[in-house]
mmCIF file of C-alpha atoms in Angstrom:
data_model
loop_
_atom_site.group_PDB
_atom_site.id
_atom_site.type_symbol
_atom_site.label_atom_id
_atom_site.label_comp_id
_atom_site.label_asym_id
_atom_site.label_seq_id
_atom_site.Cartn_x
_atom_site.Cartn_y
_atom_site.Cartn_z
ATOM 1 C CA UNK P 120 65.265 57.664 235.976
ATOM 2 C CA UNK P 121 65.504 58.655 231.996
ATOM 3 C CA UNK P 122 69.366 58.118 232.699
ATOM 4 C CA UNK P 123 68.302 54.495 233.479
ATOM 5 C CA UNK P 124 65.872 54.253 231.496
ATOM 6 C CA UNK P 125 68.075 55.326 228.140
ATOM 7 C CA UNK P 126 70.419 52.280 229.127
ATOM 8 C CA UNK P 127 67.235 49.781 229.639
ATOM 9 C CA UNK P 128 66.717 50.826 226.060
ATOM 10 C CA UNK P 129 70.430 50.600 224.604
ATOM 11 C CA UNK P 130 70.859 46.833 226.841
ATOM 12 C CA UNK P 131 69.224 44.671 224.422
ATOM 13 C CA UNK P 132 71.142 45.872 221.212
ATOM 14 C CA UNK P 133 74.707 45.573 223.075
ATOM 15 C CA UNK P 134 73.741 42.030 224.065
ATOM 16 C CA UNK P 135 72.891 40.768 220.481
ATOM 17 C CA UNK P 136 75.924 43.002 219.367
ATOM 18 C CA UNK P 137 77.933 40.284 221.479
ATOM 19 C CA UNK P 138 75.663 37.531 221.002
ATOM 20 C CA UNK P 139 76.432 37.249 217.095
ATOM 21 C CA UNK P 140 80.247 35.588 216.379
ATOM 22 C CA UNK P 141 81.536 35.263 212.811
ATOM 23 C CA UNK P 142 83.956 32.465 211.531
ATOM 24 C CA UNK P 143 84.940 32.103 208.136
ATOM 25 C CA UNK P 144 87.298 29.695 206.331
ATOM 26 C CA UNK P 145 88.337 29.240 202.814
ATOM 27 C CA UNK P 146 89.826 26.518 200.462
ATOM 28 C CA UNK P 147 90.260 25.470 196.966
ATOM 29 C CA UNK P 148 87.887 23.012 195.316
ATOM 30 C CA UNK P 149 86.629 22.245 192.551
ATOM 31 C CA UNK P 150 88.878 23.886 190.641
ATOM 32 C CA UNK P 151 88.067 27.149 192.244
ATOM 33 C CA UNK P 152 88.489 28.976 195.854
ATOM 34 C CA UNK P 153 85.391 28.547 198.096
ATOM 35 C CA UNK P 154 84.776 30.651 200.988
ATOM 36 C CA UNK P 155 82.287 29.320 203.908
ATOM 37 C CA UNK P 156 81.012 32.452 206.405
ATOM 38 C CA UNK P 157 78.766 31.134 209.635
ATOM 39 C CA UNK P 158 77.190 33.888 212.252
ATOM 40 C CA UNK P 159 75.820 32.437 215.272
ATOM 41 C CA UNK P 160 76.342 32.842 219.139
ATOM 42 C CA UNK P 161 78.036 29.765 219.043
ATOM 43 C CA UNK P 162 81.748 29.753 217.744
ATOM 44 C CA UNK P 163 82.318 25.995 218.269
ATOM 45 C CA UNK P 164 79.311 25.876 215.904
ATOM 46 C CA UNK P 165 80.290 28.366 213.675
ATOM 47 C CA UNK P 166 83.250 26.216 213.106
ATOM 48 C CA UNK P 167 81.741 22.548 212.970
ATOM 49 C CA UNK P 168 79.350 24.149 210.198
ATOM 50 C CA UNK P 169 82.401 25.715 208.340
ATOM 51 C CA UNK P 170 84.279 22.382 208.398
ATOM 52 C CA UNK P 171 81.415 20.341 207.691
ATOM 53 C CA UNK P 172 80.198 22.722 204.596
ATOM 54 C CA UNK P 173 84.076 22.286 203.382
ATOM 55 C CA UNK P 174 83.964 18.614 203.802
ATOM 56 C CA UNK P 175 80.472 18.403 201.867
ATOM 57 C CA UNK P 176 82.028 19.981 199.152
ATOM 58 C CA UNK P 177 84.779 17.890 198.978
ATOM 59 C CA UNK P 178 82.232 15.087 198.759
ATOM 60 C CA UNK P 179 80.433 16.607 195.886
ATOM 61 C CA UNK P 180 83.787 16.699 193.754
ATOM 62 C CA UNK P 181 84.709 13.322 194.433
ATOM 63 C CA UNK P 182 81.108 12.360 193.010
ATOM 64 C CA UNK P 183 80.910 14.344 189.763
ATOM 65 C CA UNK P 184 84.812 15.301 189.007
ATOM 66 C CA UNK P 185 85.401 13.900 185.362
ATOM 67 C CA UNK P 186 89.062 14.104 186.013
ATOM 68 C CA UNK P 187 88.783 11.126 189.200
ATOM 69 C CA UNK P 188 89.117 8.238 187.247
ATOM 70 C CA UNK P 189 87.395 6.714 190.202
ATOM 71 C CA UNK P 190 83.872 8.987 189.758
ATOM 72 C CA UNK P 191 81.011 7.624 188.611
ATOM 73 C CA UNK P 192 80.678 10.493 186.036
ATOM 74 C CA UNK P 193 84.026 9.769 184.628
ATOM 75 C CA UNK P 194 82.595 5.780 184.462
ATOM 76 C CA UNK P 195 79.652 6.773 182.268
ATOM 77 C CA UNK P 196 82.000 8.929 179.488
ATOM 78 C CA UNK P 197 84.452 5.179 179.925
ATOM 79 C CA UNK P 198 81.083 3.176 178.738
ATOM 80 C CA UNK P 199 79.790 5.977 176.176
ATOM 81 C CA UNK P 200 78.230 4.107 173.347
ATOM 82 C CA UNK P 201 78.420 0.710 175.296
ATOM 83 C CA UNK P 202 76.075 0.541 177.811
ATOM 84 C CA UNK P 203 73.975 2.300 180.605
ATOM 85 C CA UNK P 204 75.919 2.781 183.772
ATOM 86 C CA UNK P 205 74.183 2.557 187.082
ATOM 87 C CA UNK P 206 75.114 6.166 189.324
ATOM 88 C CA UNK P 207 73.737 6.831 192.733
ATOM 89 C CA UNK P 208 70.204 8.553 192.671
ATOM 90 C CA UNK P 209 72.399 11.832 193.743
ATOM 91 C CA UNK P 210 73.992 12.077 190.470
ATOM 92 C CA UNK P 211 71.623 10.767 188.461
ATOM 93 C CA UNK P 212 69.229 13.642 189.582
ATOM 94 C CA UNK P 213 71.674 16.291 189.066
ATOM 95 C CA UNK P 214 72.108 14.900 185.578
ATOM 96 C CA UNK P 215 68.075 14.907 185.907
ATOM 97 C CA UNK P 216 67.763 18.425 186.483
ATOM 98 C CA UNK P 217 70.824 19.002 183.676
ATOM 99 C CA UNK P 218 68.947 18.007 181.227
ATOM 100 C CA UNK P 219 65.507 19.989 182.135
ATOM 101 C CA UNK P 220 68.001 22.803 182.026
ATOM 102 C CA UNK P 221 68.853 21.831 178.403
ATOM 103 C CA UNK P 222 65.641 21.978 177.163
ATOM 104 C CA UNK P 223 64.647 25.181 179.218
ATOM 105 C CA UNK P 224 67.283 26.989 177.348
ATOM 106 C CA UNK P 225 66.914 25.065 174.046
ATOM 107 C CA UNK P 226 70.142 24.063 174.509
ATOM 108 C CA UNK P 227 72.096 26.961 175.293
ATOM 109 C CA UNK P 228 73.601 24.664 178.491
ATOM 110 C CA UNK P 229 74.183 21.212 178.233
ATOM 111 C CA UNK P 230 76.444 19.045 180.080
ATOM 112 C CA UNK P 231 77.559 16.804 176.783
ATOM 113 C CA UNK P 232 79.460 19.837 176.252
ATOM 114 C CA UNK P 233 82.160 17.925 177.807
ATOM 115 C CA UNK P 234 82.564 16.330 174.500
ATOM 116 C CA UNK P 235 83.800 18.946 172.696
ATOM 117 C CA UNK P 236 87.150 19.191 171.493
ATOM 118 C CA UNK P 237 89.203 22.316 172.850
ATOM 119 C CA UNK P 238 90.165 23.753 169.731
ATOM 120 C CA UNK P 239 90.372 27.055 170.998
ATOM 121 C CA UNK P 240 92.992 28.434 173.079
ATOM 122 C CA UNK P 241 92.504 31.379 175.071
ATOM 123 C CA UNK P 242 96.442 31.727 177.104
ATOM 124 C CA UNK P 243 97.314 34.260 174.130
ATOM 125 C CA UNK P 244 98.887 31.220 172.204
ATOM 126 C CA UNK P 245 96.484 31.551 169.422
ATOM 127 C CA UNK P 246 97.435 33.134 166.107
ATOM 128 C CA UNK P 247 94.680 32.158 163.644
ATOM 129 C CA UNK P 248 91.365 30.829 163.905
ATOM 130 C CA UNK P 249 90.453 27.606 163.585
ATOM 131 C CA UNK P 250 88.681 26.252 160.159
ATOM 132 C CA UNK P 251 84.899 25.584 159.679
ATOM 133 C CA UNK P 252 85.600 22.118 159.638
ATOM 134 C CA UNK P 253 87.434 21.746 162.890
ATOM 135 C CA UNK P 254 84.527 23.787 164.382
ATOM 136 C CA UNK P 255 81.795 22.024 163.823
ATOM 137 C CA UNK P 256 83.909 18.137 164.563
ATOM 138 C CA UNK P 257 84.626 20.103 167.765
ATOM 139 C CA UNK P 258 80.824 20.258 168.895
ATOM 140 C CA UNK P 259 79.991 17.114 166.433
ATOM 141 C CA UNK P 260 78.923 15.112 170.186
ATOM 142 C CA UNK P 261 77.299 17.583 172.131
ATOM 143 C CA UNK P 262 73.183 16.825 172.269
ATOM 144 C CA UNK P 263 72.133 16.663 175.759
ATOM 145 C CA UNK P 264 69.341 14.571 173.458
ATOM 146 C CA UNK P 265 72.033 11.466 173.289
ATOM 147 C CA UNK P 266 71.732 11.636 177.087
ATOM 148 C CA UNK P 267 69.764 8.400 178.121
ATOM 149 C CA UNK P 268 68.086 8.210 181.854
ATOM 150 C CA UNK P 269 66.295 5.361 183.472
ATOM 151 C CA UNK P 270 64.371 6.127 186.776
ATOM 152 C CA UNK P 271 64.167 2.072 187.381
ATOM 153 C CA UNK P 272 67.844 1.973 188.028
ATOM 154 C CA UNK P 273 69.357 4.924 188.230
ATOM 155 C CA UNK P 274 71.170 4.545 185.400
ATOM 156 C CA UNK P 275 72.859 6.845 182.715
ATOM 157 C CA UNK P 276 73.881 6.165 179.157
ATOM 158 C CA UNK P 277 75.370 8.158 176.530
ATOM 159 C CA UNK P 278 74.037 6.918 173.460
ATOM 160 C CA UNK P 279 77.490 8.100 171.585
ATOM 161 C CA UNK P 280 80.897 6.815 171.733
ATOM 162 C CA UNK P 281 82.975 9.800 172.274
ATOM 163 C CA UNK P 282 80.335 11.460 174.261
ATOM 164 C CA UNK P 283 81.157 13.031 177.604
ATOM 165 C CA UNK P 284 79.680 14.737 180.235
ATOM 166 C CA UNK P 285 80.886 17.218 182.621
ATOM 167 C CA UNK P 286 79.072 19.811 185.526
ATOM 168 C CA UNK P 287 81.460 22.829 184.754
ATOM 169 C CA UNK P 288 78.379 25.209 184.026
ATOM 170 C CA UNK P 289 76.471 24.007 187.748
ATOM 171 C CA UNK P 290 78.994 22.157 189.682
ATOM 172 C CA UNK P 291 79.954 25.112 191.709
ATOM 173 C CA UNK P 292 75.856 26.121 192.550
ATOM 174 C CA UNK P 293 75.211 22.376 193.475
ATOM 175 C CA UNK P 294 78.122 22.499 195.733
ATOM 176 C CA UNK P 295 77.310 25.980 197.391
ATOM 177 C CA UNK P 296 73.404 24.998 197.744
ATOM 178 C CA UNK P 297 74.859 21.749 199.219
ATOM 179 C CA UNK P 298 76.689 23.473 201.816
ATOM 180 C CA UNK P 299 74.684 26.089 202.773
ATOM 181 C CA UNK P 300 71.695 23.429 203.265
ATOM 182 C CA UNK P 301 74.203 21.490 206.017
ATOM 183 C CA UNK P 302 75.072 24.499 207.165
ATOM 184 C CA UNK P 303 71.302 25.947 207.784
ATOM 185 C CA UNK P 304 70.532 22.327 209.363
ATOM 186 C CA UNK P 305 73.463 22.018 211.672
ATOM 187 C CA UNK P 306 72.050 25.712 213.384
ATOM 188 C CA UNK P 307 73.635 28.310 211.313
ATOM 189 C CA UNK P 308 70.745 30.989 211.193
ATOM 190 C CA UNK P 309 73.441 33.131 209.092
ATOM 191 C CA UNK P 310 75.949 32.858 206.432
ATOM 192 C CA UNK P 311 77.104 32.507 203.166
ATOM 193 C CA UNK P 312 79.245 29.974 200.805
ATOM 194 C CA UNK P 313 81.015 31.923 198.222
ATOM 195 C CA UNK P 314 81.893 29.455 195.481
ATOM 196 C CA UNK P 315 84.444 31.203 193.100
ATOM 197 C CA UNK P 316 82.023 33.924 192.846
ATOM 198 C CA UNK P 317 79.310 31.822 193.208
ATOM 199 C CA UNK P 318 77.601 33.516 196.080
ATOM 200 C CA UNK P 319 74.171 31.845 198.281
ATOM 201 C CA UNK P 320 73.871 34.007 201.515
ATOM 202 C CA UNK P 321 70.543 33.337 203.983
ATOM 203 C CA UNK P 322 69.852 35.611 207.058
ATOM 204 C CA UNK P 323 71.215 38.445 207.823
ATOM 205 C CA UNK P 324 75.162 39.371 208.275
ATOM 206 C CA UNK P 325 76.197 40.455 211.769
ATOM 207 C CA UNK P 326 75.337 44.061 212.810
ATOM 208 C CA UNK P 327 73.426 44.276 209.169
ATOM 209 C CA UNK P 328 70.339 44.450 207.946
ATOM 210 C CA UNK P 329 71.126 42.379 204.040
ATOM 211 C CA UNK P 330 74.331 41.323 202.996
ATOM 212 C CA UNK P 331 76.137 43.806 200.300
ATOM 213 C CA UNK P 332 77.473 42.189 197.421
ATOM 214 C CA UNK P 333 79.180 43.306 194.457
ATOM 215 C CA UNK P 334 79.358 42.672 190.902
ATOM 216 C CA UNK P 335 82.683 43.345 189.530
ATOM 217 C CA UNK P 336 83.594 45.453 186.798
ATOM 218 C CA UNK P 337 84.637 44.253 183.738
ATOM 219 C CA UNK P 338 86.851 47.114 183.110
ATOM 220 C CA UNK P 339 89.083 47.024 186.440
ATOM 221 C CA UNK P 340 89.998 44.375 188.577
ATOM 222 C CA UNK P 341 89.877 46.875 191.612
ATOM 223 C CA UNK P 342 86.219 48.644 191.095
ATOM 224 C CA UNK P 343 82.657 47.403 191.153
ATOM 225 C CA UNK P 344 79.972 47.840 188.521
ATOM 226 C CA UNK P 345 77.325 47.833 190.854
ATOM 227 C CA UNK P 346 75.925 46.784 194.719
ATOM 228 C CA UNK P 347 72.806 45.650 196.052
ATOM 229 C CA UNK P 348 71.985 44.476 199.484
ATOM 230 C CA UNK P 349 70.342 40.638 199.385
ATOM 231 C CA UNK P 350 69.373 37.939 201.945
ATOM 232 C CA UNK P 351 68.352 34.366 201.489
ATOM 233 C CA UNK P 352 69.405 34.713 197.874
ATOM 234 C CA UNK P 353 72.001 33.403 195.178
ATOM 235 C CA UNK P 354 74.382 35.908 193.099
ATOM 236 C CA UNK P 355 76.094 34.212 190.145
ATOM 237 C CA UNK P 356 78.231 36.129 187.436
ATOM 238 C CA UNK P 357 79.300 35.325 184.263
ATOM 239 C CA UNK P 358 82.032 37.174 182.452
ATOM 240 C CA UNK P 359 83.934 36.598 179.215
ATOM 241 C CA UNK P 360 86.544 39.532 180.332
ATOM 242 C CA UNK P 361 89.348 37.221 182.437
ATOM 243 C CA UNK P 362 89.930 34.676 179.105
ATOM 244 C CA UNK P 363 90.024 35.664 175.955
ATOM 245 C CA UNK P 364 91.729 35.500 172.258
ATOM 246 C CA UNK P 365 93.038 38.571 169.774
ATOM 247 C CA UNK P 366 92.562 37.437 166.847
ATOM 248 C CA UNK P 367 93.486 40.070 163.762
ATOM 249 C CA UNK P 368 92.315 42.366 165.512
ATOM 250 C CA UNK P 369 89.217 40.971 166.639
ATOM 251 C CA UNK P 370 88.117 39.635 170.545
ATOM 252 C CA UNK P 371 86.840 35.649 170.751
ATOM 253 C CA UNK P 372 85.417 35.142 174.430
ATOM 254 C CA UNK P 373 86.267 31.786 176.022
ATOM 255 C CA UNK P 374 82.670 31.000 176.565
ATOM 256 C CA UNK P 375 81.417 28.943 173.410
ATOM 257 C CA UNK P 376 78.126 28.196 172.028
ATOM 258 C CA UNK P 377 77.450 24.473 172.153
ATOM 259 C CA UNK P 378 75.642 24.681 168.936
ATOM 260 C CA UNK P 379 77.951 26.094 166.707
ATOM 261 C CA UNK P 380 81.526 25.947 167.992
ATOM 262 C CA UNK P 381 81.978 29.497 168.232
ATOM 263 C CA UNK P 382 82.787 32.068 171.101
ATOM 264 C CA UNK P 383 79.841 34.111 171.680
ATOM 265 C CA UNK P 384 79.587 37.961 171.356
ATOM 266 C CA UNK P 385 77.773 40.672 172.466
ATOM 267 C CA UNK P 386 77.434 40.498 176.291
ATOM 268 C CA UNK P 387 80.737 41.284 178.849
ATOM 269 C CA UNK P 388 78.884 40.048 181.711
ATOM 270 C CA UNK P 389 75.191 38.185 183.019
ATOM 271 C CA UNK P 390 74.718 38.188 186.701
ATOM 272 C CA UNK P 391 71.477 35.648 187.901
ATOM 273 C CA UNK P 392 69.942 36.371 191.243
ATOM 274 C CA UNK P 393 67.447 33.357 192.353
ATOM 275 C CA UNK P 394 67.222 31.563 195.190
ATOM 276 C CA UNK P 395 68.686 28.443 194.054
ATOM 277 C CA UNK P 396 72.218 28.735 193.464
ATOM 278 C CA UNK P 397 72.514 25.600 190.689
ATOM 279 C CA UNK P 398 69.951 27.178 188.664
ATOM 280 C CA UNK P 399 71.558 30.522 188.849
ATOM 281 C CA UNK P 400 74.922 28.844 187.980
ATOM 282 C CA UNK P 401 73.261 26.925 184.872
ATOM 283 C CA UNK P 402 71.129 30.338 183.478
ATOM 284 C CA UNK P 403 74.257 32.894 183.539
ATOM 285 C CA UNK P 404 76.296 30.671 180.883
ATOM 286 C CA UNK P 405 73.299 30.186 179.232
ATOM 287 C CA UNK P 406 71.752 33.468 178.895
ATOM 288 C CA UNK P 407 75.254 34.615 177.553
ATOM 289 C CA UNK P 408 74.876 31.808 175.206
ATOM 290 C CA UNK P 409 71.254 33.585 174.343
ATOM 291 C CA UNK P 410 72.338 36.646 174.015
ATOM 292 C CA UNK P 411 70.440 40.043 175.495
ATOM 293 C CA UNK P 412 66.863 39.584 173.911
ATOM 294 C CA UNK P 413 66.408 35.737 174.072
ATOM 295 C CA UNK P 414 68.410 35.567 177.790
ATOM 296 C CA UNK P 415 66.436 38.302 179.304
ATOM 297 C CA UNK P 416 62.890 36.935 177.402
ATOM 298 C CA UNK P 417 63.818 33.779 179.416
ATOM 299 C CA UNK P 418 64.650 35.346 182.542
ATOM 300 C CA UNK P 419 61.346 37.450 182.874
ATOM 301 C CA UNK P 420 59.457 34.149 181.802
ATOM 302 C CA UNK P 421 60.632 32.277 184.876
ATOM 303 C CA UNK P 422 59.664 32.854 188.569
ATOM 304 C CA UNK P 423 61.898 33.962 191.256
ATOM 305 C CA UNK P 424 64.531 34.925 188.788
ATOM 306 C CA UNK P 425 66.234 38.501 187.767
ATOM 307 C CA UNK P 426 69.291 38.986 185.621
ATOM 308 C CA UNK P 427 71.881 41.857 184.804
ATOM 309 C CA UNK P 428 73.237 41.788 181.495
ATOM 310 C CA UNK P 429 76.489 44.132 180.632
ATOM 311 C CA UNK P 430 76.718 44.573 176.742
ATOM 312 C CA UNK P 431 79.745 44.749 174.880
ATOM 313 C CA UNK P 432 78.403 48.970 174.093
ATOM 314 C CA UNK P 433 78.878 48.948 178.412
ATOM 315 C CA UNK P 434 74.863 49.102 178.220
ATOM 316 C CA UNK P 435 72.899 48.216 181.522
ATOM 317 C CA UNK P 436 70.295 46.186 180.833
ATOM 318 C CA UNK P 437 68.304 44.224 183.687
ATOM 319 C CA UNK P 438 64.794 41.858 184.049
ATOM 320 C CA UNK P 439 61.689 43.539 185.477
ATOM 321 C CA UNK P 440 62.510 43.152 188.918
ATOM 322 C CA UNK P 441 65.352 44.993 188.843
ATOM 323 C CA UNK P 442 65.550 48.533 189.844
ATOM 324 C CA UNK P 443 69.039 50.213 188.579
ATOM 325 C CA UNK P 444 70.288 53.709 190.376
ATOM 326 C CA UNK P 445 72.916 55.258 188.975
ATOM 327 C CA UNK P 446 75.720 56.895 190.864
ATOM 328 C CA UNK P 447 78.575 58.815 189.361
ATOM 329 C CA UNK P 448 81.776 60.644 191.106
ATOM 330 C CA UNK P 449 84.174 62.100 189.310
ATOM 331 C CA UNK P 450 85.052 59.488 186.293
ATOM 332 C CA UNK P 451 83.633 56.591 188.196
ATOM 333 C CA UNK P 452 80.160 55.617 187.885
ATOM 334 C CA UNK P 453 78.475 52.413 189.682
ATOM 335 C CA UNK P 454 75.278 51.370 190.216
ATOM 336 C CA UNK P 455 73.073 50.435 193.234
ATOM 337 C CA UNK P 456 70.716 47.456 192.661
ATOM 338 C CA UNK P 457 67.272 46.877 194.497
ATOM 339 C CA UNK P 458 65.050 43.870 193.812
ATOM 340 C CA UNK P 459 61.422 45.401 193.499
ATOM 341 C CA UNK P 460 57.908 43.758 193.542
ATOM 342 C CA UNK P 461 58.566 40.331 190.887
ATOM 343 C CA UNK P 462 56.473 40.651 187.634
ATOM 344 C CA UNK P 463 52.870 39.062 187.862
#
């Protein structure tokens, strides 16, 4: 009887052990390589949400690619200065929630950065850096300000000619909320779109509690800084360690402050973690663009959003709802990462 009874007891975990199937499928987008995971007990689902997700994504960059000719973001830099063009309410909503962004971070993102000329090189080509001059006619048309929206038609206008617009710094989080959404509605209890390291999971992974994710470190390619376990949440990381210029000596990250022209300094990587991957696309530029004491003020100001910020000093710095363990073996040291009770 307790022989039968001990198998009674182990039945129900074997079946949802064989219950749960996993199908993943990747494939580059958007200038980047996205990654679709679905967990169901349905493979032929698993796979019509994978291929769906993919094809929603592909969607997405037909609609706000600047480099399509044929977009309808790529028709309102054409009539810049000339007149409002008429976008589906899609786009015009994303450009919407752009430009609440803006003004959230004073500025720190903004879309018009698309108008700035790429004066700075960072393939190791450049030898000196560029003069005052050229710096500030490089960011002379960036004001997310000049950015014109009326609700009556739909319609955008760039009050500017030159002006240009582009959805580098949220693309990728509008694309991976996107899919996971379809992906959620189609059945998918489970999974996660990885979006270049863009990262929105929901559920929970097969035969796991929370889904472990890390954040890489900036000093090796092959190690992690730190781990935490999350579910029904977005991971997005910002680093200025894969481009870069040597300049005399000195280090110029690639990521550039719309305001002045120049690469900013003092922060290796931010990593957002908020429910809504386009948000936590949009913040991680722009709390780099901050820096640590304005980008974390912000972060701990808004609800449903943490941060981890990596100085350039390899400090550890992270919002109030952050817990940081420390774990060291041998030379190595990483951290684990738990989300506590969020500030009142």
């Amino acid at each position: 009887m307790r022989r039968l009874l001990l198998i009674l007891l182990l039945l129900p975990a074997c079946l949802i052990a064989q219950q749960n199937l996993t199908y993943r499928k990747s494939a580059g987008m958007m200038g980047s390589q996205f990654g679709l995971t679905a967990t169901s007990p349905n493979d032929s689902l698993n796979r019509a949400a994978v291929r769906a997700g993919l094809k929603e994504i592909q969607r997405i960059e037909n609609l706000i690619s600047s480099w399509d000719k044929n977009s309808q973001t790529s028709e309102i830099n054409r009539q810049a200065g000339i007149k409002a063009v008429k976008v589906d309410w899609e786009l015009y909503s994303l450009i919407n929630r752009s430009l609440k962004i803006a003004k959230l971070t004073e500025g720190a993102f903004d879309i018009s950065f698309a108008s700035a000329d790429r004066i700075w090189k960072f393939d190791g080509s450049m030898q000196g850096l560029p003069t005052d001059s050229a710096i500030n006619a490089s960011v002379s048309k960036i004001n997310y300000e000049n950015i014109q929206l009326n609700p009556q038609d739909t319609s955008v206008f760039l009050l500017e000619k030159g002006m240009k617009i582009g959805f580098g710094g949220i693309g990728k989080g509008y694309a991976a909320n996107r899919a996971s959404l379809l992906m959620h509605q189609m059945g998918i209890k489970s999974g996660l779109v990885n979006a270049g390291g863009d990262i929105i999971c929901w559920g929970r992974p097969a035969e796991r509690e929370l889904w472990r994710i890390g954040i890489a470190d900036p000093k090796s390619e092959e190690k992690m800084l730190a781990w935490l376990g999350i579910k029904d949440l977005a991971v997005v990381t910002s680093g200025d360690y894969e481009r870069f210029a040597m300049i005399e000596g000195k280090r110029y990250a690639h990521i550039i402050n719309p305001k002045t022209g120049w690469p900013v300094s003092g922060l290796k990587s931010v990593t957002i973690l908020c429910p809504d991957a386009e948000l936590a696309d949009a913040l991680a530029t722009s709390v780099f663009v901050l820096g640590r004491e304005k980008g974390l003020a912000l972060i701990n100001q808004l609800k449903d959003v943490e941060g981890l910020l990596l100085t350039d000093e390899d400090e550890l710095l992270s919002s109030q709802g952050i817990e940081i363990e420390r774990s060291a073996a041998g030379e190595n040291t990483t951290y684990q990462l738990k989300l506590r009770s969020k500030k009142p």
